[in-house]
Coordinates of C-alpha atoms in Angstrom, one line a residue:
M1323 CA 6.1 44.7 -37.6
K1324 CA 5.1 42.6 -34.6
L1325 CA 4.9 38.9 -35.4
D1326 CA 1.6 37.2 -34.8
Y1327 CA 1.3 33.4 -34.4
Q1328 CA -1.7 33.0 -36.6
Q1329 CA 0.0 35.0 -39.4
S1330 CA 3.2 33.0 -39.0
L1331 CA 1.2 29.8 -39.2
K1332 CA -0.6 31.0 -42.3
N1333 CA 2.8 31.9 -44.0
F1334 CA 4.3 28.6 -43.1
S1335 CA 1.4 26.5 -44.5
E1336 CA 1.4 28.6 -47.7
A1337 CA 5.1 28.1 -48.1
F1338 CA 4.9 24.4 -47.6
A1339 CA 1.5 23.7 -49.1
L1340 CA 2.5 20.5 -50.9
S1341 CA 3.9 19.2 -47.6
K1342 CA 0.6 20.0 -45.9
A1343 CA -1.3 18.0 -48.6
K1344 CA 1.2 15.1 -48.5
T1345 CA 0.8 14.9 -44.7
S1346 CA -3.0 14.7 -45.2
D1347 CA -2.6 12.0 -47.8
G1348 CA -0.2 10.0 -45.7
I1349 CA -2.7 9.8 -42.8
N1350 CA -4.6 7.3 -45.0
F1351 CA -1.7 4.9 -44.9
I1352 CA 0.5 5.8 -41.9
P1353 CA -0.8 6.9 -38.4
G1354 CA -0.2 10.7 -38.3
G1355 CA 1.0 10.7 -41.9
F1356 CA 4.6 9.6 -41.2
S1357 CA 6.4 7.2 -39.0
R1358 CA 8.3 9.6 -36.8
R1359 CA 6.1 11.9 -34.8
T1360 CA 9.0 14.3 -34.2
F1361 CA 8.8 15.3 -37.9
N1362 CA 5.7 17.3 -37.2
Y1363 CA 6.6 21.0 -37.6
G1364 CA 3.8 23.3 -36.6
P1365 CA 0.6 21.9 -38.1
H1366 CA 2.2 19.4 -40.4
A1367 CA 5.6 18.0 -41.6
V1368 CA 7.9 19.5 -44.2
F1369 CA 8.6 16.8 -46.8
A1370 CA 12.2 16.6 -48.2
E1371 CA 12.9 16.0 -51.9
R1372 CA 16.7 15.8 -51.7
G1373 CA 19.7 16.9 -49.8
E1374 CA 23.1 18.1 -50.8
G1375 CA 25.8 19.4 -48.4
Q1376 CA 24.3 21.7 -45.8
Y1377 CA 21.0 22.1 -47.6
V1378 CA 17.8 20.2 -47.9
W1379 CA 15.3 20.9 -50.7
T1380 CA 11.6 20.4 -49.9
I1381 CA 9.0 19.0 -52.3
E1382 CA 8.0 22.6 -52.9
G1383 CA 11.4 23.3 -54.3
R1384 CA 12.4 25.5 -51.3
R1385 CA 16.0 25.3 -50.2
L1386 CA 16.5 25.2 -46.4
L1387 CA 19.8 25.4 -44.4
D1388 CA 19.4 22.1 -42.6
L1389 CA 19.9 22.8 -38.9
N1390 CA 18.0 19.6 -38.1
G1391 CA 20.4 17.2 -39.9
N1392 CA 18.1 14.2 -39.1
F1393 CA 18.2 15.2 -35.5
S1394 CA 22.0 15.6 -35.4
T1395 CA 22.8 12.5 -37.4
N1396 CA 24.1 14.2 -40.6
V1397 CA 27.2 15.8 -39.2
L1398 CA 28.8 15.7 -42.7
G1399 CA 25.7 17.2 -44.3
H1400 CA 23.9 15.3 -47.1
S1401 CA 25.4 13.0 -49.7
H1402 CA 29.0 13.4 -48.7
P1403 CA 31.1 11.9 -51.5
K1404 CA 33.2 9.6 -49.4
V1405 CA 30.1 8.1 -47.7
V1406 CA 28.3 7.7 -51.0
A1407 CA 31.4 6.0 -52.5
A1408 CA 31.6 3.6 -49.5
I1409 CA 27.9 2.7 -49.9
Q1410 CA 28.2 2.1 -53.6
E1411 CA 31.3 -0.1 -53.2
T1412 CA 29.6 -2.2 -50.6
L1413 CA 26.4 -2.4 -52.6
K1414 CA 28.3 -4.0 -55.5
N1415 CA 29.4 -6.9 -53.3
G1416 CA 26.1 -7.6 -51.6
Y1417 CA 24.4 -5.9 -48.7
S1418 CA 22.9 -8.5 -46.5
F1419 CA 24.6 -11.6 -45.2
G1420 CA 24.2 -14.3 -42.5
N1421 CA 28.0 -13.9 -42.0
P1422 CA 30.2 -11.4 -40.3
V1423 CA 31.9 -9.0 -42.7
N1424 CA 35.1 -6.8 -42.6
H1425 CA 33.1 -3.5 -42.3
E1426 CA 31.9 -4.4 -38.9
L1427 CA 35.3 -5.1 -37.6
A1428 CA 36.7 -2.0 -39.2
L1429 CA 34.2 0.3 -37.6
A1430 CA 34.7 -1.4 -34.2
K1431 CA 38.4 -0.8 -34.4
V1432 CA 37.8 2.9 -35.2
L1433 CA 35.6 3.4 -32.2
C1434 CA 37.9 1.5 -29.8
E1435 CA 40.9 3.5 -31.0
R1436 CA 39.1 6.9 -30.5
I1437 CA 37.3 6.4 -27.2
D1438 CA 39.5 5.6 -24.2
S1439 CA 36.8 3.8 -22.2
V1440 CA 35.8 1.5 -25.1
E1441 CA 37.7 -1.8 -25.4
Q1442 CA 35.1 -3.7 -27.2
V1443 CA 31.9 -2.8 -29.2
K1444 CA 28.6 -4.5 -30.0
F1445 CA 26.5 -3.2 -32.8
F1446 CA 22.7 -2.8 -33.1
C1447 CA 20.3 -1.3 -35.6
S1448 CA 19.6 1.9 -33.7
A1449 CA 20.7 3.8 -30.6
S1450 CA 17.3 2.9 -29.1
E1451 CA 18.2 -0.8 -29.3
A1452 CA 21.7 0.0 -28.1
C1453 CA 20.4 1.7 -24.9
L1454 CA 18.2 -1.3 -24.2
G1455 CA 21.1 -3.6 -24.8
A1456 CA 23.4 -1.7 -22.5
V1457 CA 20.8 -1.9 -19.7
R1458 CA 20.5 -5.7 -20.2
I1459 CA 24.2 -6.1 -20.0
A1460 CA 24.3 -4.0 -16.8
R1461 CA 21.6 -6.1 -15.2
G1462 CA 23.4 -9.3 -16.2
Y1463 CA 26.7 -8.1 -15.0
T1464 CA 25.5 -6.8 -11.6
G1465 CA 22.6 -9.2 -10.9
R1466 CA 20.5 -6.2 -10.0
K1467 CA 17.1 -5.3 -11.7
K1468 CA 16.7 -1.5 -11.5
L1469 CA 18.1 1.2 -13.6
A1470 CA 18.5 4.9 -12.8
K1471 CA 18.0 7.7 -15.4
F1472 CA 17.6 11.4 -15.4
E1473 CA 14.3 13.2 -15.8
G1474 CA 14.2 14.5 -19.3
G1475 CA 16.9 12.1 -20.5
Y1476 CA 15.9 10.4 -23.7
H1477 CA 17.3 6.9 -24.5
G1478 CA 14.9 5.5 -27.0
F1479 CA 11.3 4.4 -27.0
S1480 CA 11.6 1.0 -25.2
D1481 CA 9.3 0.2 -22.3
D1482 CA 12.3 0.2 -19.9
L1483 CA 13.6 3.6 -20.9
A1484 CA 10.6 5.7 -22.1
I1485 CA 10.0 6.8 -18.6
S1486 CA 10.0 10.4 -17.5
T1487 CA 11.4 11.7 -20.7
H1488 CA 8.7 14.2 -21.4
P1489 CA 6.8 14.6 -18.1
S1490 CA 4.7 17.7 -17.5
P1491 CA 3.5 19.5 -14.4
G1492 CA 0.0 18.3 -14.9
N1493 CA 1.2 14.7 -14.4
F1494 CA 2.2 15.4 -10.7
P1495 CA 5.7 14.1 -11.2
G1496 CA 6.9 14.6 -7.6
P1497 CA 9.1 17.3 -6.0
D1498 CA 12.1 18.8 -7.7
F1499 CA 14.5 16.9 -5.5
N1500 CA 12.8 13.5 -5.9
P1501 CA 11.0 13.1 -9.3
K1502 CA 8.4 10.4 -9.8
A1503 CA 8.8 7.9 -12.5
L1504 CA 6.1 8.2 -15.2
P1505 CA 5.6 6.3 -18.4
D1506 CA 5.9 8.5 -21.5
S1507 CA 3.1 6.7 -23.3
D1508 CA 0.1 4.6 -23.1
G1509 CA 1.0 1.0 -23.8
I1510 CA 3.8 1.0 -21.3
P1511 CA 2.9 -1.3 -18.4
P1512 CA 2.7 0.6 -15.1
Y1513 CA 5.0 -2.0 -13.4
K1514 CA 7.8 -0.8 -15.6
T1515 CA 8.2 2.3 -13.4
E1516 CA 8.9 0.1 -10.4
N1517 CA 12.3 -0.7 -11.8
V1518 CA 13.2 2.8 -12.9
V1519 CA 14.7 5.3 -10.5
I1520 CA 14.5 9.0 -11.6
L1521 CA 17.4 11.4 -10.9
V1522 CA 17.8 15.2 -11.0
Q1523 CA 20.2 16.9 -13.4
N1524 CA 23.0 18.9 -11.7
D1525 CA 21.8 18.2 -8.2
F1526 CA 24.4 15.8 -6.7
E1527 CA 22.9 15.9 -3.1
A1528 CA 19.5 14.8 -4.4
C1529 CA 21.1 12.1 -6.6
E1530 CA 23.3 10.7 -3.9
K1531 CA 20.3 10.4 -1.5
I1532 CA 18.2 8.6 -4.1
L1533 CA 21.0 6.2 -5.2
R1534 CA 22.2 5.4 -1.7
G1535 CA 18.6 4.6 -0.7
D1536 CA 18.2 2.0 -3.4
A1537 CA 21.8 1.0 -4.2
D1538 CA 21.5 -2.7 -3.7
D1539 CA 18.9 -3.0 -6.5
I1540 CA 20.3 -0.5 -9.0
S1541 CA 22.3 -2.0 -11.8
C1542 CA 23.2 1.2 -13.7
V1543 CA 22.9 4.9 -14.1
I1544 CA 22.4 6.0 -17.7
M1545 CA 23.2 9.7 -18.5
E1546 CA 23.7 12.1 -21.4
L1547 CA 26.4 14.6 -20.6
Q1548 CA 24.3 17.0 -22.6
S1549 CA 20.7 15.8 -23.1
S1550 CA 19.0 16.4 -26.4
A1551 CA 15.5 15.0 -27.3
G1552 CA 14.1 15.6 -23.8
G1553 CA 15.5 19.2 -23.8
V1554 CA 19.0 20.4 -24.0
V1555 CA 20.7 20.4 -20.6
A1556 CA 24.4 20.3 -20.1
L1557 CA 25.7 18.5 -17.0
D1558 CA 28.2 20.3 -14.8
P1559 CA 31.6 18.7 -15.0
E1560 CA 32.0 18.5 -11.2
F1561 CA 28.5 16.9 -10.9
V1562 CA 29.6 14.2 -13.4
R1563 CA 32.9 13.6 -11.5
K1564 CA 31.0 13.1 -8.3
M1565 CA 28.5 10.8 -9.9
R1566 CA 31.3 8.7 -11.4
E1567 CA 32.9 8.3 -7.9
L1568 CA 29.5 7.5 -6.3
T1569 CA 28.6 4.8 -8.8
K1570 CA 32.0 3.2 -8.4
E1571 CA 31.5 3.1 -4.7
L1572 CA 28.1 1.6 -4.9
G1573 CA 28.9 -1.0 -7.5
I1574 CA 26.6 0.7 -10.0
L1575 CA 27.6 0.7 -13.7
L1576 CA 27.8 4.1 -15.4
I1577 CA 26.5 4.2 -18.9
V1578 CA 27.1 7.4 -20.9
D1579 CA 24.8 7.8 -23.8
E1580 CA 26.8 9.6 -26.5
T1581 CA 24.3 9.1 -29.3
V1582 CA 24.4 12.8 -30.0
T1583 CA 27.4 14.0 -28.0
L1584 CA 30.0 11.9 -29.8
R1585 CA 30.3 14.8 -32.2
A1586 CA 31.6 17.0 -29.4
A1587 CA 35.2 15.9 -29.7
Y1588 CA 37.4 13.3 -31.3
G1589 CA 37.1 11.1 -28.2
G1590 CA 33.5 11.9 -27.5
M1591 CA 32.2 14.3 -24.9
Q1592 CA 33.5 12.0 -22.2
S1593 CA 37.0 13.1 -23.2
I1594 CA 36.1 16.7 -22.5
Y1595 CA 34.6 15.8 -19.1
Q1596 CA 37.5 13.3 -18.4
V1597 CA 35.0 10.7 -17.2
T1598 CA 35.5 7.0 -17.8
P1599 CA 32.1 5.2 -18.0
D1600 CA 31.7 1.4 -17.9
M1601 CA 29.7 1.5 -21.1
T1602 CA 29.1 4.0 -23.9
V1603 CA 26.1 4.1 -26.2
M1604 CA 26.7 5.4 -29.7
G1605 CA 24.6 6.0 -32.8
K1606 CA 23.6 8.6 -35.3
M1607 CA 26.9 9.9 -36.8
I1608 CA 28.8 6.6 -36.5
G1609 CA 26.6 5.2 -39.4
G1610 CA 27.3 8.0 -41.8
G1611 CA 23.5 8.6 -42.0
L1612 CA 22.4 5.0 -42.2
P1613 CA 20.6 3.2 -39.3
I1614 CA 23.0 2.0 -36.6
G1615 CA 23.6 1.8 -32.9
A1616 CA 26.5 0.5 -30.7
V1617 CA 27.5 -0.2 -27.2
G1618 CA 31.1 0.1 -26.3
G1619 CA 32.7 -0.9 -23.0
S1620 CA 35.3 -2.6 -20.9
R1621 CA 36.3 -6.2 -21.5
A1622 CA 35.3 -7.0 -18.0
V1623 CA 31.7 -5.9 -18.5
F1624 CA 31.4 -7.4 -21.9
G1625 CA 32.5 -10.7 -20.5
V1626 CA 28.9 -11.5 -19.7
V1627 CA 28.1 -11.1 -23.5
E1628 CA 31.2 -13.1 -24.5
A1629 CA 30.1 -16.0 -22.3
N1630 CA 26.4 -15.8 -23.6
Q1631 CA 25.4 -15.1 -20.0
V1632 CA 23.7 -12.1 -21.6
M1633 CA 22.3 -12.9 -25.0
I1634 CA 21.9 -10.1 -27.6
S1635 CA 21.6 -10.8 -31.3
G1636 CA 19.8 -9.3 -34.3
T1637 CA 19.5 -10.0 -38.0
H1638 CA 20.9 -6.6 -39.1
H1639 CA 23.3 -6.0 -36.3
G1640 CA 26.6 -4.9 -37.8
H1641 CA 25.0 -4.3 -41.2
P1642 CA 27.7 -4.0 -43.8
M1643 CA 26.3 -0.8 -45.5
A1644 CA 25.9 1.0 -42.2
C1645 CA 29.3 0.0 -41.0
A1646 CA 31.0 0.9 -44.3
A1647 CA 29.3 4.3 -44.3
G1648 CA 30.3 4.8 -40.7
V1649 CA 33.9 4.1 -41.3
A1650 CA 33.9 6.6 -44.2
A1651 CA 32.2 9.2 -42.0
M1652 CA 34.5 8.7 -39.1
E1653 CA 37.5 9.1 -41.3
V1654 CA 36.3 12.5 -42.4
M1655 CA 35.7 13.5 -38.8
D1656 CA 39.3 14.2 -37.9
E1657 CA 40.5 16.6 -35.3
G1658 CA 40.1 19.6 -37.7
A1659 CA 36.4 18.7 -38.4
Y1660 CA 35.5 18.8 -34.7
K1661 CA 37.4 22.1 -34.3
R1662 CA 35.5 23.6 -37.2
L1663 CA 32.1 22.5 -35.9
N1664 CA 32.7 23.8 -32.4
Q1665 CA 34.1 27.1 -33.7
M1666 CA 30.8 27.7 -35.7
A1667 CA 28.8 26.8 -32.6
D1668 CA 30.8 29.1 -30.4
K1669 CA 30.3 32.0 -32.8
I1670 CA 26.6 31.6 -32.8
K1671 CA 26.3 31.3 -29.1
S1672 CA 28.6 34.2 -28.4
E1673 CA 27.1 36.7 -30.8
L1674 CA 23.5 35.9 -30.1
N1675 CA 23.8 35.8 -26.3
T1676 CA 25.8 39.0 -26.3
W1677 CA 23.3 40.7 -28.5
A1678 CA 20.3 39.5 -26.6
R1679 CA 21.7 40.4 -23.3
K1680 CA 22.6 44.0 -24.4
S1681 CA 19.2 44.4 -26.1
G1682 CA 17.3 43.0 -23.1
Y1683 CA 15.6 40.2 -25.0
P1684 CA 14.7 37.0 -23.1
F1685 CA 16.5 34.7 -25.5
I1686 CA 19.4 32.4 -24.9
V1687 CA 21.5 29.9 -26.8
F1688 CA 23.0 27.2 -24.6
G1689 CA 24.9 23.9 -24.7
S1690 CA 28.5 23.0 -25.3
L1691 CA 28.9 21.3 -28.7
S1692 CA 27.7 21.7 -32.3
V1693 CA 24.2 20.5 -31.2
F1694 CA 22.9 23.2 -28.9
G1695 CA 19.7 24.6 -27.6
Y1696 CA 17.9 27.9 -27.9
A1697 CA 15.1 29.2 -25.8
F1698 CA 12.7 32.2 -25.4
T1699 CA 12.3 32.6 -21.7
K1700 CA 9.6 34.3 -19.7
E1701 CA 12.2 36.7 -18.3
A1702 CA 15.5 38.0 -19.5
G1703 CA 18.6 36.3 -17.9
Q1704 CA 16.9 33.0 -17.1
Q1705 CA 19.0 29.9 -17.6
I1706 CA 18.2 26.2 -18.3
S1707 CA 19.9 23.9 -15.8
T1708 CA 17.3 21.1 -15.5
H1709 CA 14.6 19.6 -17.6
R1710 CA 12.0 21.2 -15.2
D1711 CA 13.3 24.6 -16.1
Y1712 CA 11.6 24.1 -19.5
W1713 CA 8.3 23.9 -17.7
H1714 CA 8.8 27.0 -15.6
K1715 CA 10.8 29.4 -17.8
I1716 CA 10.0 28.8 -21.5
D1717 CA 7.8 31.1 -23.5
E1718 CA 6.1 28.6 -25.7
A1719 CA 4.3 31.2 -27.9
A1720 CA 7.5 32.8 -28.9
M1721 CA 9.2 29.4 -29.4
N1722 CA 6.4 28.4 -31.9
I1723 CA 6.5 31.7 -33.8
Y1724 CA 10.3 31.5 -34.1
A1725 CA 10.3 27.9 -35.5
L1726 CA 7.6 28.7 -38.1
E1727 CA 9.3 31.9 -39.2
M1728 CA 12.8 30.3 -39.5
A1729 CA 11.4 27.6 -41.8
T1730 CA 9.5 30.1 -43.9
R1731 CA 12.7 32.2 -44.2
G1732 CA 15.0 29.3 -45.3
Y1733 CA 16.4 27.8 -42.1
F1734 CA 15.3 24.5 -40.6
P1735 CA 16.2 24.0 -36.9
V1736 CA 14.5 21.3 -34.7
H1737 CA 11.2 23.0 -33.8
R1738 CA 11.5 22.1 -30.1
G1739 CA 14.5 24.4 -29.6
Q1740 CA 17.6 22.6 -31.0
V1741 CA 20.2 23.4 -33.7
G1742 CA 22.6 20.9 -35.2
L1743 CA 25.5 22.2 -37.4
S1744 CA 27.1 20.2 -40.2
L1745 CA 30.6 20.4 -41.5
P1746 CA 29.9 21.9 -45.0
M1747 CA 28.3 25.0 -43.5
T1748 CA 30.0 28.2 -44.4
D1749 CA 30.7 31.4 -42.5
E1750 CA 28.0 32.9 -44.7
D1751 CA 25.5 30.3 -43.5
V1752 CA 26.4 31.0 -39.9
S1753 CA 26.1 34.8 -40.3
G1754 CA 22.8 34.3 -42.1
Y1755 CA 21.4 32.2 -39.3
I1756 CA 22.5 34.8 -36.7
E1757 CA 21.0 37.8 -38.6
T1758 CA 17.8 36.0 -39.4
T1759 CA 17.4 35.1 -35.7
K1760 CA 17.9 38.7 -34.7
E1761 CA 15.3 39.9 -37.2
I1762 CA 12.7 37.4 -35.9
I1763 CA 13.4 38.2 -32.2
E1764 CA 13.1 42.0 -32.9
Q1765 CA 9.8 41.4 -34.7
I1766 CA 8.4 39.1 -31.9
Y1767 CA 9.0 41.8 -29.3
S1768 CA 8.1 44.8 -31.5
E1769 CA 5.6 47.2 -30.0
T1770 CA 3.7 47.6 -33.3

């Protein structure tokens, strides 16, 4: 039976009727009904009741395989016993101080030991804060005012970085080789774009021309080795190597945002790419599910913070509960954990891509870690290499039907085209996801 969007939408809203009502009720007290607009899934959010392991139960009592994982944060799944124990132990001794505590130092040591480029760490309450902090440090260290980021790269919602994250063709964002900087939202002063230089993913010739043309004013380049919230795009290793050489030559600091990609390998995705950035942004998994962000970097760069030349401080920076939970989570994430996650991701990508190619379906799974993208394209065989490819190649109608159908059938990916795996997932979970995806694709392209 051929799937129809209106029928899929009806089935979704019936399956999650209480969530629909809760969203409507929430609008009376919270704009949109909830504080994170990314929760919206189809016409409304899906409200969670509880989580355990790889599953989340909705307020309707429906069990979903959680392929969202709080947008890749919950790499250990829900309520991991070691994380719960760490939180409970910390809670007994007090959870908010105007003093430093051992947990902060313990997590800092873990991160410095794991990531070769990280000699010191400064903590924040979120990765959005950490990105903003990294840019301030770069400006203080270099004495330059501008920053460079990639079109489609998401580094939080601050005025300085919420630029060209989700542009669209209707905004006239400039040519492919020289994108125009555009605010992502009303409320961002137009002058903010004057200090943001927009780069092109996987096009070194274009990036080199842009950076050399403004090198004296650019303090840093911030990049995700594989982008996430703005659309999954993996950078080519040779492109990254050339960018590192160029930024060194021009005296521009390189910031690698590993908020999501730290889960790619024991030493972060930078260890796979063999790139040594000046600073690394971290978040999500390093807090074990609690709010946290961090910037790691060289002692030389952090010298401006040590000397209070660059001032950064916050009431909950280095919060004991988040740091304690983070230490517990990172202890569980040993070499075997990363191997297991990547094996599951490789199986999904290999089986679905091979099947779709043989069957002639315009569907691809892409990315290079346990958070990866999926896409229905307008033509079979199309690939995603830049953020603009999403504009030109994506079949939005098929994407919407797939997301609604997956949720209705017991699987919960990120609706925009992203899947995040968690360690407790089983071979049966993976096989079920693969087979359900095949069923939906066949029904989307059915003739009757």
